[in-house]
Structure formats: structure tokens, C-alpha cells
């Protein structure tokens, strides 16, 4: 018999995956990426506790994970100036919407991770090109990728923001501030800095609040051989993260800080879907003890 086209085979595999119950699916995914099966009944590691959140999300997670709906929360907590200017959030992406966009912008979707397209020069792109991408994003059920159940509550939508650039005309670094609360005073915080995210030399570095470059690797990112100098507005970054995280025992607050400004990126309650390896592995257990 002739071999089925690869696209058909992949669809069959995807359909079969959906028959696997969420706890089993997540256990297999954790085993694949972390190297061991998780303890979902009595989680100890950071990744295990994130998996537990995926299965039993706080009712607040859905709206605050929605990259459009969360803007109201941020506005109320820290103010409008921390929001990246919103150009448009149309019900439908039409040619008229495209024509009204400025020369440069960022197109995003509100319901998942990595739905980001940077447009430096609109004259070099077409409406059809972006419409195809938008349709692919909005037709993606992000819950099915890693069974983060709160994503089921988000109605997919495309939106457009100003393109943030630093003083060099580059995309600013992404400050992912892991905030472990549930204790008096400031939360315990670790700052993961993703630099050159859309370039050819992407790096991921972990710092503590004193800007010590920790010997920790997360996910696929290589560490920089030389630590970056701390941003001039480090205290503003940390204080913004403190305020935005104060209602939760843990959340990752993503921020940008070009030219001494601070802009909000997103709130992430289940980072990496609970299947992101840390190097060394003991960090998974250390951060797990912090997540109470």
C-alpha cells in the first residue's frame, strides 16, 4: 500500500494524543523533557508543582493569562504607563485593519506562547502573509499542546502593539522575574534575562536581586560567558514585579526595560508548562521548596 502523506500521519498522531488523559499526557511529557516521571499527588519540584497548577488552575489564571484581558489588571495595579501602547485589537483581521497599521509594529495573539511577529517595515509584508499567520494562530487550541487547562478559557484574538526598541534600535531584553511569595516582605525573586531573543545569538541568564550571575541554566538557552551589567532601572523592574505578583504565591512577571522605562509583557502562572529542565537539576528541587 502507498505510504500516507506525512501531514495525514501527523494528524492521526495528534488525534491519538487527544485520547490520552491529561495527567498521563503530562507525566509522559515530563518524563520526555525532564528525564523522570513526576509525582503529581505529592509534588516536590518546581516543574511538578507547575504541572499540578496546569491540572487544577486557580480560577483567576484564565483572564490574567489572556494577554488582552490582563491589561485591565496591570492598569489597576501599576498604571497605564506600564502598558505597551495598543494599536489595534480587531474582532476580525481585515485588509482595512492592515492598511491602518503603522509602518512598524508587533502582531500577537492573546491565547498562548510564542505568538509574536515583528514587522519592521510593513511595505515588505503583505496582508495575505499576515492573515495566514493570524489564522494559523487563532485556529491553534493552545490547551492541547501541554494541557494547561486555564488556556481553554481564552477566546483567541489577534492584536497589534507598538514596536519597542532600545537606544540601539534593537529589540529590548526580556526580563522574566520569577516571584515566589507566600511569605512576609518581598517575594523571593530570580530574574531570567533573555537577550537577542529574535536574533542569532539568543542567551538566557539567571540573576538574583543583587544581580549576581547564577550558575543556572533554564530550558534551551545558553548562558552568556560574561554577565551583563545590571540595568540602571533594576530597582524599578523589581518593584513593578513585586506589585504585579503580590496577589499570588507564585507568578512569573515578564517585563521590558528599554531606556529606563518599564513595560509589562505578560503574567505566566505555568511557565514552560512544567516541563522545562534546569541545569543543575537541583534547582528544580530548590525552586520547588520556594513554591508553597
Coordinates of C-alpha atoms in Angstrom, one line a residue:
X1 CA 0.0 0.0 0.0
X2 CA 1.2 3.5 -0.7
X3 CA 2.6 5.4 2.4
X4 CA 0.2 8.0 3.8
X5 CA 1.4 11.6 3.3
X6 CA 3.3 12.9 6.4
X7 CA 0.6 15.5 7.1
X8 CA -2.0 12.8 7.4
X9 CA 0.2 10.7 9.6
X10 CA 0.8 13.7 11.9
X11 CA -2.9 14.5 12.1
X12 CA -3.5 10.9 13.1
X13 CA -0.8 11.1 15.8
X14 CA -2.3 14.4 17.1
X15 CA -5.8 12.9 17.2
X16 CA -4.5 9.9 19.1
X17 CA -2.7 12.1 21.7
X18 CA -6.0 13.8 22.5
X19 CA -7.4 10.5 23.8
X20 CA -4.7 10.4 26.5
X21 CA -6.0 11.7 29.8
X22 CA -4.3 15.0 31.0
X23 CA -2.4 13.5 34.0
X24 CA -0.9 10.7 31.9
X25 CA -0.1 13.0 29.0
X26 CA 1.7 15.4 31.3
X27 CA 3.6 12.6 33.0
X28 CA 4.9 11.4 29.7
X29 CA 5.8 14.9 28.6
X30 CA 7.6 15.5 31.9
X31 CA 9.5 12.2 31.5
X32 CA 10.5 13.2 28.0
X33 CA 11.9 16.6 28.8
X34 CA 13.0 16.3 32.5
X35 CA 14.1 12.7 32.5
X36 CA 11.8 11.3 35.2
X37 CA 8.2 10.7 35.9
X38 CA 6.6 13.4 38.1
X39 CA 4.9 12.9 41.4
X40 CA 1.6 14.6 40.8
X41 CA 0.0 13.6 44.1
X42 CA 2.8 15.0 46.3
X43 CA 4.8 17.3 44.1
X44 CA 8.2 18.5 45.3
X45 CA 10.0 20.0 42.4
X46 CA 9.2 23.3 40.7
X47 CA 8.1 21.5 37.5
X48 CA 5.9 19.1 39.3
X49 CA 4.1 21.9 41.1
X50 CA 3.6 23.7 37.8
X51 CA 2.1 20.6 36.4
X52 CA -0.3 20.4 39.3
X53 CA -1.3 24.0 38.6
X54 CA -1.9 23.1 34.9
X55 CA -4.3 20.4 36.1
X56 CA -6.0 22.4 38.8
X57 CA -5.6 26.1 37.9
X58 CA -6.7 28.9 40.1
X59 CA -9.9 30.4 38.6
X60 CA -8.1 33.7 38.1
X61 CA -5.5 32.3 35.8
X62 CA -7.5 32.3 32.6
X63 CA -8.3 36.0 32.5
X64 CA -4.8 37.0 33.7
X65 CA -3.1 34.8 31.2
X66 CA -5.1 36.4 28.3
X67 CA -2.7 39.0 27.0
X68 CA -5.5 41.4 26.3
X69 CA -7.7 40.9 29.3
X70 CA -4.7 41.2 31.7
X71 CA -4.2 44.8 30.6
X72 CA -7.0 45.9 32.9
X73 CA -5.3 44.2 35.9
X74 CA -2.0 45.9 35.1
X75 CA -3.7 49.2 34.6
X76 CA -5.3 49.0 38.0
X77 CA -2.2 47.7 39.8
X78 CA 0.6 49.9 38.4
X79 CA -1.0 52.3 35.9
X80 CA -1.3 52.9 32.1
X81 CA 2.3 53.9 31.6
X82 CA 3.5 50.3 32.1
X83 CA 1.4 49.0 29.2
X84 CA 2.9 48.8 25.7
X85 CA 0.7 51.1 23.6
X86 CA -2.0 49.1 21.9
X87 CA -2.5 49.9 18.2
X88 CA -5.5 47.7 17.5
X89 CA -7.3 44.6 18.7
X90 CA -9.8 43.9 16.0
X91 CA -12.6 41.4 16.1
X92 CA -11.5 40.3 12.6
X93 CA -8.2 41.0 10.9
X94 CA -9.2 42.6 7.6
X95 CA -7.4 44.4 4.9
X96 CA -8.7 47.7 6.3
X97 CA -7.1 46.8 9.6
X98 CA -3.8 46.1 7.9
X99 CA -3.9 49.3 5.8
X100 CA -4.4 51.3 9.0
X101 CA -1.4 49.9 10.8
X102 CA 1.8 52.0 11.1
X103 CA 5.0 51.1 9.2
X104 CA 6.4 49.1 12.1
X105 CA 4.5 47.1 14.8
X106 CA 4.2 43.8 16.6
X107 CA 1.4 41.3 15.8
X108 CA 0.5 39.0 18.7
X109 CA -2.2 36.5 19.7
X110 CA -3.6 36.6 23.2
X111 CA -4.1 32.9 24.0
X112 CA -0.7 31.3 24.0
X113 CA 3.1 31.4 24.0
X114 CA 5.4 32.5 21.1
X115 CA 2.6 34.0 19.0
X116 CA 4.7 37.0 18.1
X117 CA 5.5 38.5 14.7
X118 CA 7.7 41.6 14.5
X119 CA 7.1 43.8 11.4
X120 CA 9.9 46.2 10.9
X121 CA 8.7 47.6 7.6
X122 CA 5.1 47.0 6.5
X123 CA 6.0 47.7 2.9
X124 CA 7.9 44.4 2.9
X125 CA 4.9 42.4 4.1
X126 CA 1.5 41.6 2.6
X127 CA -1.9 41.4 4.2
X128 CA -2.2 37.9 2.9
X129 CA 1.0 36.8 4.6
X130 CA 0.0 38.1 8.0
X131 CA -3.6 36.9 7.6
X132 CA -2.3 33.4 7.0
X133 CA -0.2 33.6 10.1
X134 CA -3.1 35.1 12.2
X135 CA -5.4 32.3 11.0
X136 CA -2.9 29.7 12.0
X137 CA -2.5 31.2 15.5
X138 CA -6.2 31.6 16.2
X139 CA -7.0 28.1 15.0
X140 CA -4.5 26.6 17.5
X141 CA -6.0 25.2 20.6
X142 CA -3.2 26.1 23.0
X143 CA -4.5 23.9 25.7
X144 CA -3.9 20.8 23.6
X145 CA -0.2 21.5 23.3
X146 CA 0.7 20.9 27.0
X147 CA -2.8 20.6 28.7
X148 CA -2.6 23.9 30.6
X149 CA -6.3 23.9 31.4
X150 CA -6.7 27.6 32.0
X151 CA -5.9 28.3 28.4
X152 CA -9.3 26.7 27.5
X153 CA -11.0 29.9 28.9
X154 CA -9.3 32.3 26.5
X155 CA -11.0 33.2 23.2
X156 CA -8.3 33.6 20.6
X157 CA -7.8 37.0 19.2
X158 CA -5.1 39.0 17.3
X159 CA -3.8 42.3 18.4
X160 CA -1.2 44.8 17.4
X161 CA 1.2 46.8 19.7
X162 CA 3.9 49.4 19.2
X163 CA 7.3 48.0 18.4
X164 CA 9.5 48.6 21.4
X165 CA 13.2 49.4 20.7
X166 CA 16.1 50.2 22.9
X167 CA 18.6 53.1 22.3
X168 CA 20.5 50.9 19.9
X169 CA 17.4 50.3 17.8
X170 CA 17.2 46.7 18.9
X171 CA 14.5 44.6 20.5
X172 CA 15.0 45.1 24.3
X173 CA 15.9 42.2 26.5
X174 CA 13.1 40.2 28.2
X175 CA 13.2 40.2 32.0
X176 CA 11.3 37.2 33.3
X177 CA 11.0 37.7 37.0
X178 CA 10.1 34.6 38.9
X179 CA 8.3 35.8 42.1
X180 CA 7.9 33.3 45.0
X181 CA 5.5 34.9 47.5
X182 CA 3.6 33.5 50.4
X183 CA 6.0 34.9 53.0
X184 CA 6.3 38.3 54.8
X185 CA 8.0 41.1 52.9
X186 CA 9.2 41.0 49.4
X187 CA 8.8 37.7 47.4
X188 CA 11.9 35.7 46.7
X189 CA 12.8 36.7 43.1
X190 CA 15.0 35.4 40.3
X191 CA 15.4 37.3 37.1
X192 CA 15.8 35.3 33.9
X193 CA 17.1 37.6 31.2
X194 CA 16.5 36.5 27.6
X195 CA 18.7 38.6 25.3
X196 CA 18.7 38.7 21.5
X197 CA 15.5 36.7 21.5
X198 CA 14.8 37.2 17.8
X199 CA 18.4 37.2 16.7
X200 CA 21.1 34.6 16.1
X201 CA 22.7 34.6 19.5
X202 CA 19.9 34.2 22.0
X203 CA 21.1 33.9 25.6
X204 CA 19.3 33.1 28.8
X205 CA 20.9 34.2 32.1
X206 CA 19.7 33.9 35.6
X207 CA 20.4 36.6 38.2
X208 CA 19.4 37.1 41.8
X209 CA 18.1 40.5 43.1
X210 CA 21.6 41.7 43.8
X211 CA 22.4 40.9 40.1
X212 CA 24.7 38.0 40.9
X213 CA 25.1 35.9 37.8
X214 CA 23.9 32.5 38.9
X215 CA 25.4 29.3 37.6
X216 CA 21.9 28.2 36.4
X217 CA 20.6 27.3 33.0
X218 CA 16.9 27.1 32.1
X219 CA 15.5 25.4 29.0
X220 CA 17.2 25.6 25.7
X221 CA 19.1 28.9 26.3
X222 CA 22.9 29.1 26.6
X223 CA 24.3 31.2 29.3
X224 CA 26.4 34.2 28.5
X225 CA 30.1 33.8 29.1
X226 CA 30.3 37.3 30.6
X227 CA 27.4 38.6 32.7
X228 CA 25.6 41.7 31.5
X229 CA 25.8 44.8 33.7
X230 CA 22.6 45.5 35.7
X231 CA 20.1 47.7 34.1
X232 CA 20.0 51.2 35.5
X233 CA 16.4 50.8 36.5
X234 CA 16.8 47.4 38.1
X235 CA 15.0 48.6 41.3
X236 CA 12.1 49.8 39.2
X237 CA 11.9 46.4 37.4
X238 CA 11.9 44.6 40.7
X239 CA 9.3 46.9 42.3
X240 CA 7.0 46.6 39.4
X241 CA 7.3 42.8 39.6
X242 CA 6.6 42.9 43.4
X243 CA 3.3 44.9 42.9
X244 CA 2.1 42.7 40.0
X245 CA 2.9 39.5 41.9
X246 CA 1.5 40.4 45.3
X247 CA -1.8 38.6 44.9
X248 CA -0.2 35.2 44.2
X249 CA 2.1 32.8 45.9
X250 CA 4.0 32.4 42.7
X251 CA 3.9 34.0 39.2
X252 CA 6.4 34.9 36.6
X253 CA 6.2 38.6 35.6
X254 CA 7.6 39.4 32.2
X255 CA 8.9 42.9 31.7
X256 CA 10.8 45.0 29.2
X257 CA 13.0 47.9 30.3
X258 CA 14.3 50.0 27.4
X259 CA 15.9 53.3 28.1
X260 CA 15.0 53.3 31.8
X261 CA 11.3 52.7 31.2
X262 CA 9.5 49.6 32.4
X263 CA 6.8 47.9 30.2
X264 CA 4.6 44.9 31.0
X265 CA 4.9 41.8 28.9
X266 CA 2.7 39.1 30.5
X267 CA 1.9 37.1 33.6
X268 CA 2.8 33.4 33.4
X269 CA 1.4 31.0 36.0
X270 CA 2.6 27.8 34.4
X271 CA 6.0 28.7 32.9
X272 CA 7.2 26.2 30.4
X273 CA 4.1 24.1 31.1
X274 CA 6.1 22.4 33.9
X275 CA 8.5 20.5 31.6
X276 CA 11.5 22.9 31.4
X277 CA 14.8 21.3 32.5
X278 CA 17.0 23.3 34.8
X279 CA 20.8 23.0 35.0
X280 CA 21.8 21.8 37.5
X281 CA 18.9 19.6 38.3
X282 CA 18.9 20.5 42.0
X283 CA 17.5 23.9 41.1
X284 CA 14.2 22.2 40.2
X285 CA 14.0 21.0 43.8
X286 CA 15.2 24.3 45.3
X287 CA 12.6 26.3 43.5
X288 CA 10.0 23.7 44.3
X289 CA 10.6 24.3 48.0
X290 CA 10.0 28.0 47.4
X291 CA 6.7 27.4 45.7
X292 CA 4.4 26.9 48.7

